[in-house]
Amino acid sequence: MAAAAAGCYVMFRCAALIYGVLFLTISATFASAWNYDGHAIICNLARPLLTATAAAKVDSLLNSQFPHNFSTVCTWGEEFQFLPQYSWSPPLHYINTPDKACSYDYTRDCVGMFGQPNMCASGAIKNYTQQLTTPADTHNKTEAMLFLANILGDIHQPLRAGFVGDEGGDTIRVYWLNTMNGSSTSLFEVWDSVMIHETEERKFNKSTPTFNETLVDILGNMSLAIYSTLSTADVAAWSPCPGGAIICPDQYATESVELACKWAYADVTPSQILLDDYYLSRLPIVELRLKQAAVRIAATFNRLFDPNYVGAPAPPAPTAPPVAAPPVAPVPPVPVSPPADPTVPPAQPVPGPPMVPLFSWLRRNTPVYFCFKRLGLDGGLRGLFLLSLLT
Protein backbone atom coordinates (compact mmCIF):
# COMPACT_ATOMS: atom_id res chain seq x y z
CA MET A 1 0.00 0.00 0.00
CA ALA A 2 2.79 2.42 0.92
CA ALA A 3 4.59 1.80 -2.36
CA ALA A 4 1.38 2.24 -4.35
CA ALA A 5 0.49 5.43 -2.53
CA ALA A 6 3.96 6.87 -3.07
CA GLY A 7 3.81 5.98 -6.75
CA CYS A 8 0.37 7.56 -7.14
CA TYR A 9 1.56 10.71 -5.41
CA VAL A 10 4.56 11.10 -7.73
CA MET A 11 2.49 10.42 -10.86
CA PHE A 12 -0.26 12.79 -9.72
CA ARG A 13 2.30 15.52 -9.12
CA CYS A 14 3.84 14.95 -12.54
CA ALA A 15 0.45 14.92 -14.25
CA ALA A 16 -0.55 18.16 -12.56
CA LEU A 17 2.66 19.84 -13.60
CA ILE A 18 2.42 18.64 -17.20
CA TYR A 19 -1.16 19.89 -17.39
CA GLY A 20 0.00 23.21 -16.02
CA VAL A 21 2.67 23.73 -18.66
CA LEU A 22 0.14 23.11 -21.43
CA PHE A 23 -2.49 25.50 -20.13
CA LEU A 24 -0.85 27.85 -17.64
CA THR A 25 2.31 29.86 -17.20
CA ILE A 26 5.16 27.95 -15.65
CA SER A 27 5.50 29.28 -12.13
CA ALA A 28 7.45 26.67 -10.18
CA THR A 29 11.06 25.68 -10.75
CA PHE A 30 13.23 22.65 -10.19
CA ALA A 31 16.70 22.25 -8.83
CA SER A 32 18.32 19.33 -7.12
CA ALA A 33 21.75 18.00 -6.38
CA TRP A 34 22.34 14.62 -4.88
CA ASN A 35 19.00 12.85 -5.00
CA TYR A 36 16.85 12.23 -1.91
CA ASP A 37 19.01 9.24 -0.97
CA GLY A 38 22.24 11.20 -1.19
CA HIS A 39 20.97 14.05 0.96
CA ALA A 40 19.55 11.60 3.54
CA ILE A 41 22.90 9.82 3.74
CA ILE A 42 24.69 13.14 4.26
CA CYS A 43 22.50 14.03 7.23
CA ASN A 44 22.73 10.50 8.63
CA LEU A 45 26.51 10.89 8.65
CA ALA A 46 26.37 14.43 10.06
CA ARG A 47 24.04 13.80 12.99
CA PRO A 48 26.53 11.93 15.26
CA LEU A 49 29.07 14.73 14.73
CA LEU A 50 26.86 17.45 16.23
CA THR A 51 27.50 18.56 19.77
CA ALA A 52 24.60 18.13 22.19
CA THR A 53 24.02 21.88 22.24
CA ALA A 54 23.97 22.19 18.45
CA ALA A 55 21.69 19.17 18.09
CA ALA A 56 19.23 20.67 20.57
CA LYS A 57 19.16 23.93 18.61
CA VAL A 58 18.55 22.09 15.34
CA ASP A 59 15.69 20.19 16.95
CA SER A 60 14.19 23.42 18.25
CA LEU A 61 14.24 24.90 14.74
CA LEU A 62 12.52 21.81 13.36
CA ASN A 63 9.21 23.16 14.58
CA SER A 64 5.85 21.42 14.62
CA GLN A 65 5.60 21.70 10.85
CA PHE A 66 8.46 19.21 10.47
CA PRO A 67 9.13 15.79 11.96
CA HIS A 68 11.93 15.91 14.51
CA ASN A 69 14.19 13.79 12.35
CA PHE A 70 17.58 15.17 11.42
CA SER A 71 17.50 13.81 7.86
CA THR A 72 14.64 16.26 7.23
CA VAL A 73 17.24 19.02 7.45
CA CYS A 74 19.04 17.79 4.33
CA THR A 75 16.15 16.30 2.33
CA TRP A 76 13.64 19.15 2.62
CA GLY A 77 15.17 20.73 -0.46
CA GLU A 78 14.24 17.70 -2.55
CA GLU A 79 10.58 18.77 -2.35
CA PHE A 80 10.42 22.51 -1.71
CA GLN A 81 11.53 23.45 -5.24
CA PHE A 82 8.15 22.31 -6.54
CA LEU A 83 6.40 25.07 -4.61
CA PRO A 84 5.68 28.33 -6.47
CA GLN A 85 6.87 30.52 -3.60
CA TYR A 86 10.40 29.21 -4.16
CA SER A 87 10.46 29.78 -7.93
CA TRP A 88 13.38 32.18 -7.47
CA SER A 89 15.64 29.63 -5.78
CA PRO A 90 17.07 27.18 -8.40
CA PRO A 91 20.20 29.24 -9.19
CA LEU A 92 21.18 28.90 -5.53
CA HIS A 93 21.85 25.19 -5.99
CA TYR A 94 24.69 25.22 -8.51
CA ILE A 95 27.61 27.22 -9.87
CA ASN A 96 28.37 27.80 -13.55
CA THR A 97 32.09 27.62 -14.30
CA PRO A 98 33.69 28.34 -17.69
CA ASP A 99 34.05 25.39 -20.03
CA LYS A 100 37.32 23.50 -19.59
CA ALA A 101 38.69 26.09 -17.15
CA CYS A 102 38.62 23.62 -14.24
CA SER A 103 38.72 26.54 -11.82
CA TYR A 104 36.32 28.61 -9.75
CA ASP A 105 36.28 32.34 -9.08
CA TYR A 106 33.52 33.84 -6.94
CA THR A 107 33.27 37.17 -8.76
CA ARG A 108 33.36 35.55 -12.18
CA ASP A 109 31.18 32.51 -11.54
CA CYS A 110 28.70 33.43 -8.79
CA VAL A 111 26.27 35.38 -10.98
CA GLY A 112 22.67 34.80 -11.98
CA MET A 113 21.15 34.40 -15.42
CA PHE A 114 20.75 38.17 -15.74
CA GLY A 115 24.09 39.01 -14.18
CA GLN A 116 22.92 39.35 -10.56
CA PRO A 117 25.94 39.08 -8.24
CA ASN A 118 26.14 36.44 -5.49
CA MET A 119 23.53 34.26 -7.23
CA CYS A 120 24.96 30.76 -6.85
CA ALA A 121 25.39 28.00 -4.28
CA SER A 122 28.34 29.69 -2.61
CA GLY A 123 26.52 33.01 -2.36
CA ALA A 124 23.46 31.28 -0.92
CA ILE A 125 25.52 29.54 1.76
CA LYS A 126 26.96 32.89 2.82
CA ASN A 127 23.51 34.48 2.80
CA TYR A 128 21.76 31.85 4.92
CA THR A 129 24.66 31.67 7.35
CA GLN A 130 24.33 35.42 7.83
CA GLN A 131 20.59 35.03 8.43
CA LEU A 132 21.23 32.43 11.13
CA THR A 133 23.78 34.68 12.86
CA THR A 134 21.47 37.71 12.86
CA PRO A 135 20.17 38.12 16.44
CA ALA A 136 16.97 39.90 15.43
CA ASP A 137 14.05 37.72 14.45
CA THR A 138 13.88 39.22 10.96
CA HIS A 139 14.30 35.95 9.09
CA ASN A 140 12.62 32.57 9.14
CA LYS A 141 15.50 30.74 10.77
CA THR A 142 13.98 27.30 10.22
CA GLU A 143 13.88 27.99 6.51
CA ALA A 144 17.40 29.42 6.57
CA MET A 145 18.73 26.29 8.30
CA LEU A 146 16.99 23.98 5.81
CA PHE A 147 18.31 25.92 2.83
CA LEU A 148 21.81 26.00 4.32
CA ALA A 149 22.01 22.25 4.95
CA ASN A 150 20.61 21.36 1.53
CA ILE A 151 22.89 23.72 -0.38
CA LEU A 152 25.95 22.69 1.64
CA GLY A 153 25.21 19.19 0.38
CA ASP A 154 24.67 20.43 -3.17
CA ILE A 155 27.98 22.26 -3.42
CA HIS A 156 29.84 19.00 -2.74
CA GLN A 157 28.36 17.31 -5.83
CA PRO A 158 31.20 17.82 -8.33
CA LEU A 159 29.02 18.55 -11.34
CA ARG A 160 27.12 21.24 -9.43
CA ALA A 161 30.24 23.29 -10.17
CA GLY A 162 30.46 21.94 -13.71
CA PHE A 163 30.75 23.68 -17.05
CA VAL A 164 28.12 26.18 -18.12
CA GLY A 165 28.18 24.91 -21.72
CA ASP A 166 26.88 21.45 -20.83
CA GLU A 167 24.88 22.54 -17.76
CA GLY A 168 27.04 20.60 -15.34
CA GLY A 169 26.92 17.47 -17.50
CA ASP A 170 23.13 17.54 -17.89
CA THR A 171 23.28 17.76 -21.69
CA ILE A 172 25.89 14.99 -22.01
CA ARG A 173 23.79 11.89 -22.69
CA VAL A 174 25.39 8.55 -21.77
CA TYR A 175 24.35 4.94 -21.23
CA TRP A 176 24.83 3.39 -17.82
CA LEU A 177 26.62 0.03 -17.67
CA ASN A 178 25.02 -2.53 -20.01
CA THR A 179 21.76 -0.72 -20.63
CA MET A 180 19.96 -2.69 -23.32
CA ASN A 181 16.63 -0.87 -23.57
CA GLY A 182 18.01 2.10 -25.47
CA SER A 183 17.30 4.63 -22.73
CA SER A 184 20.03 7.07 -21.83
CA THR A 185 20.75 9.24 -18.84
CA SER A 186 22.86 12.34 -18.35
CA LEU A 187 26.33 12.53 -16.91
CA PHE A 188 24.92 14.84 -14.24
CA GLU A 189 22.35 12.21 -13.23
CA VAL A 190 25.08 9.55 -13.04
CA TRP A 191 26.75 11.60 -10.31
CA ASP A 192 23.56 12.91 -8.75
CA SER A 193 21.81 9.58 -8.24
CA VAL A 194 22.72 6.69 -10.53
CA MET A 195 25.94 5.65 -8.78
CA ILE A 196 24.23 5.86 -5.39
CA HIS A 197 21.35 3.70 -6.63
CA GLU A 198 23.78 1.24 -8.22
CA THR A 199 25.51 0.85 -4.86
CA GLU A 200 22.19 0.34 -3.10
CA GLU A 201 21.31 -2.43 -5.56
CA ARG A 202 24.68 -4.16 -5.42
CA LYS A 203 25.38 -3.96 -1.71
CA PHE A 204 22.11 -3.27 0.08
CA ASN A 205 19.46 -5.31 -1.77
CA LYS A 206 17.61 -2.30 -3.15
CA SER A 207 15.97 -4.37 -5.91
CA THR A 208 13.74 -6.33 -3.52
CA PRO A 209 9.97 -6.08 -4.15
CA THR A 210 9.52 -4.31 -0.82
CA PHE A 211 12.08 -1.60 -1.60
CA ASN A 212 9.83 1.31 -0.62
CA GLU A 213 9.08 -0.31 2.72
CA THR A 214 12.77 -0.99 3.40
CA LEU A 215 14.16 2.34 2.19
CA VAL A 216 14.82 3.49 5.75
CA ASP A 217 16.82 0.33 6.48
CA ILE A 218 18.74 0.52 3.20
CA LEU A 219 19.75 4.14 3.70
CA GLY A 220 20.59 3.46 7.33
CA ASN A 221 22.81 0.51 6.48
CA MET A 222 24.50 2.34 3.62
CA SER A 223 25.09 5.34 5.88
CA LEU A 224 26.59 3.10 8.55
CA ALA A 225 28.90 1.45 6.02
CA ILE A 226 30.17 4.82 4.82
CA TYR A 227 30.40 6.18 8.37
CA SER A 228 32.62 3.26 9.36
CA THR A 229 35.26 4.61 6.95
CA LEU A 230 35.22 8.09 8.51
CA SER A 231 38.27 8.66 10.69
CA THR A 232 39.10 11.17 13.38
CA ALA A 233 41.77 12.55 11.06
CA ASP A 234 39.16 13.06 8.33
CA VAL A 235 36.90 15.06 10.63
CA ALA A 236 39.81 17.15 11.89
CA ALA A 237 41.01 17.86 8.34
CA TRP A 238 37.65 18.70 6.77
CA SER A 239 35.96 20.67 9.56
CA PRO A 240 37.97 23.91 9.87
CA CYS A 241 37.66 26.99 7.69
CA PRO A 242 40.61 29.32 7.07
CA GLY A 243 40.91 32.12 9.59
CA GLY A 244 38.34 30.55 11.88
CA ALA A 245 35.43 31.47 9.59
CA ILE A 246 32.04 29.85 10.15
CA ILE A 247 31.76 28.79 6.53
CA CYS A 248 34.10 28.54 3.54
CA PRO A 249 31.97 27.54 0.52
CA ASP A 250 34.43 28.89 -2.04
CA GLN A 251 36.86 26.19 -0.92
CA TYR A 252 34.16 23.53 -1.38
CA ALA A 253 33.29 24.86 -4.85
CA THR A 254 36.94 24.79 -5.92
CA GLU A 255 37.21 21.19 -4.77
CA SER A 256 34.08 20.27 -6.73
CA VAL A 257 35.11 21.75 -10.06
CA GLU A 258 38.57 20.18 -9.77
CA LEU A 259 37.02 16.78 -9.04
CA ALA A 260 34.56 17.27 -11.90
CA CYS A 261 37.43 17.80 -14.32
CA LYS A 262 39.57 14.97 -12.98
CA TRP A 263 36.86 12.35 -12.49
CA ALA A 264 33.40 13.26 -13.80
CA TYR A 265 34.24 14.61 -17.25
CA ALA A 266 37.42 12.59 -17.77
CA ASP A 267 37.28 9.93 -20.49
CA VAL A 268 33.58 10.57 -21.21
CA THR A 269 32.13 11.28 -24.64
CA PRO A 270 28.46 11.75 -25.62
CA SER A 271 26.55 8.48 -26.17
CA GLN A 272 29.27 6.51 -24.41
CA ILE A 273 28.41 3.40 -22.40
CA LEU A 274 29.85 3.90 -18.91
CA LEU A 275 30.99 0.50 -17.70
CA ASP A 276 32.19 -0.93 -14.41
CA ASP A 277 35.60 0.70 -14.65
CA TYR A 278 33.93 4.13 -14.56
CA TYR A 279 31.61 3.17 -11.69
CA LEU A 280 34.24 1.46 -9.54
CA SER A 281 36.84 4.20 -10.01
CA ARG A 282 34.38 7.05 -9.38
CA LEU A 283 32.36 5.59 -6.50
CA PRO A 284 35.11 6.46 -3.95
CA ILE A 285 34.83 10.10 -5.07
CA VAL A 286 31.05 10.04 -4.54
CA GLU A 287 31.52 8.59 -1.06
CA LEU A 288 34.29 11.10 -0.31
CA ARG A 289 32.04 14.03 -1.15
CA LEU A 290 29.13 12.62 0.86
CA LYS A 291 31.43 12.33 3.87
CA GLN A 292 32.95 15.77 3.40
CA ALA A 293 29.51 17.34 3.06
CA ALA A 294 28.39 15.65 6.28
CA VAL A 295 31.46 16.70 8.26
CA ARG A 296 31.12 20.28 7.08
CA ILE A 297 27.38 20.53 7.76
CA ALA A 298 28.01 19.28 11.29
CA ALA A 299 30.96 21.64 11.79
CA THR A 300 28.95 24.59 10.44
CA PHE A 301 26.02 23.90 12.75
CA ASN A 302 28.38 23.39 15.69
CA ARG A 303 30.00 26.77 15.03
CA LEU A 304 26.62 28.45 14.56
CA PHE A 305 24.71 26.93 17.45
CA ASP A 306 27.24 25.96 20.14
CA PRO A 307 29.24 28.82 21.66
CA ASN A 308 31.44 26.31 23.49
CA TYR A 309 32.45 24.40 20.35
CA VAL A 310 36.23 24.33 20.10
CA GLY A 311 36.91 21.85 17.33
CA ALA A 312 35.96 18.70 15.54
CA PRO A 313 34.97 15.81 17.82
CA ALA A 314 36.20 12.31 17.21
CA PRO A 315 33.69 10.22 15.25
CA PRO A 316 31.66 8.09 17.66
CA ALA A 317 31.11 4.43 16.89
CA PRO A 318 27.34 3.98 16.45
CA THR A 319 26.00 0.52 17.25
CA ALA A 320 22.93 0.87 15.03
CA PRO A 321 22.44 2.38 11.58
CA PRO A 322 21.50 6.04 11.53
CA VAL A 323 17.83 6.62 10.87
CA ALA A 324 16.72 8.13 7.59
CA ALA A 325 13.26 9.59 7.20
CA PRO A 326 11.17 8.14 4.33
CA PRO A 327 10.19 10.58 1.58
CA VAL A 328 7.18 12.66 2.55
CA ALA A 329 5.48 15.68 1.03
CA PRO A 330 6.75 18.56 3.17
CA VAL A 331 4.85 21.42 4.69
CA PRO A 332 6.93 24.55 4.06
CA PRO A 333 7.79 26.94 6.87
CA VAL A 334 5.55 29.93 7.34
CA PRO A 335 6.53 32.20 4.43
CA VAL A 336 8.25 35.44 5.21
CA SER A 337 9.28 38.22 2.92
CA PRO A 338 12.55 37.36 1.18
CA PRO A 339 15.49 39.09 2.85
CA ALA A 340 16.98 42.14 1.25
CA ASP A 341 20.01 40.25 0.06
CA PRO A 342 21.69 40.11 -3.35
CA THR A 343 21.36 36.31 -3.52
CA VAL A 344 17.57 36.73 -3.81
CA PRO A 345 16.66 37.81 -7.35
CA PRO A 346 14.52 40.91 -7.91
CA ALA A 347 10.87 40.44 -8.75
CA GLN A 348 11.42 42.13 -12.11
CA PRO A 349 14.98 41.29 -13.19
CA VAL A 350 16.59 43.64 -15.64
CA PRO A 351 16.91 41.81 -18.96
CA GLY A 352 20.41 41.06 -20.07
CA PRO A 353 22.36 38.52 -22.07
CA PRO A 354 21.53 35.05 -20.70
CA MET A 355 24.39 32.81 -19.70
CA VAL A 356 22.73 29.81 -21.34
CA PRO A 357 20.04 29.43 -24.04
CA LEU A 358 16.50 29.90 -22.78
CA PHE A 359 15.45 26.29 -23.36
CA SER A 360 18.54 25.07 -21.55
CA TRP A 361 17.61 27.27 -18.59
CA LEU A 362 14.06 25.90 -18.62
CA ARG A 363 15.40 22.35 -18.82
CA ARG A 364 17.50 22.95 -15.77
CA ASN A 365 14.94 24.85 -13.75
CA THR A 366 11.41 23.50 -14.26
CA PRO A 367 9.72 20.61 -12.48
CA VAL A 368 7.72 20.00 -15.65
CA TYR A 369 10.85 18.99 -17.50
CA PHE A 370 11.87 16.79 -14.57
CA CYS A 371 8.54 14.96 -14.78
CA PHE A 372 8.82 14.57 -18.55
CA LYS A 373 12.24 13.02 -18.02
CA ARG A 374 10.78 10.65 -15.43
CA LEU A 375 8.21 9.58 -18.03
CA GLY A 376 10.73 9.40 -20.87
CA LEU A 377 9.07 12.30 -22.71
CA ASP A 378 11.72 15.00 -22.40
CA GLY A 379 12.07 15.10 -26.18
CA GLY A 380 8.37 15.90 -26.40
CA LEU A 381 8.77 18.88 -24.08
CA ARG A 382 11.53 20.24 -26.30
CA GLY A 383 9.22 19.90 -29.29
CA LEU A 384 6.36 21.68 -27.51
CA PHE A 385 8.66 24.49 -26.49
CA LEU A 386 10.06 24.96 -30.00
CA LEU A 387 6.55 24.82 -31.45
CA SER A 388 5.47 27.58 -29.06
CA LEU A 389 8.16 29.83 -30.50
CA LEU A 390 6.71 29.44 -33.98
CA THR A 391 3.06 30.10 -33.08
mmCIF file of N, CA and C in Angstrom, residues 143 331-336:
data_model
loop_
_atom_site.group_PDB
_atom_site.id
_atom_site.type_symbol
_atom_site.label_atom_id
_atom_site.label_comp_id
_atom_site.label_asym_id
_atom_site.label_seq_id
_atom_site.Cartn_x
_atom_site.Cartn_y
_atom_site.Cartn_z
ATOM 1 N N GLU A 143 13.667 28.026 7.947
ATOM 2 C CA GLU A 143 13.875 27.987 6.506
ATOM 3 C C GLU A 143 15.344 28.203 6.159
ATOM 4 N N VAL A 331 5.597 20.188 4.473
ATOM 5 C CA VAL A 331 4.850 21.424 4.688
ATOM 6 C C VAL A 331 5.879 22.520 4.850
ATOM 7 N N PRO A 332 5.880 23.531 3.981
ATOM 8 C CA PRO A 332 6.929 24.548 4.063
ATOM 9 C C PRO A 332 6.793 25.385 5.312
ATOM 10 N N PRO A 333 7.888 26.018 5.739
ATOM 11 C CA PRO A 333 7.786 26.938 6.868
ATOM 12 C C PRO A 333 6.846 28.084 6.536
ATOM 13 N N VAL A 334 6.409 28.777 7.562
ATOM 14 C CA VAL A 334 5.547 29.933 7.340
ATOM 15 C C VAL A 334 6.305 30.938 6.489
ATOM 16 N N PRO A 335 5.779 31.310 5.312
ATOM 17 C CA PRO A 335 6.525 32.202 4.427
ATOM 18 C C PRO A 335 6.772 33.557 5.073
ATOM 19 N N VAL A 336 7.934 34.081 4.809
ATOM 20 C CA VAL A 336 8.246 35.445 5.214
ATOM 21 C C VAL A 336 8.760 36.168 3.992
#
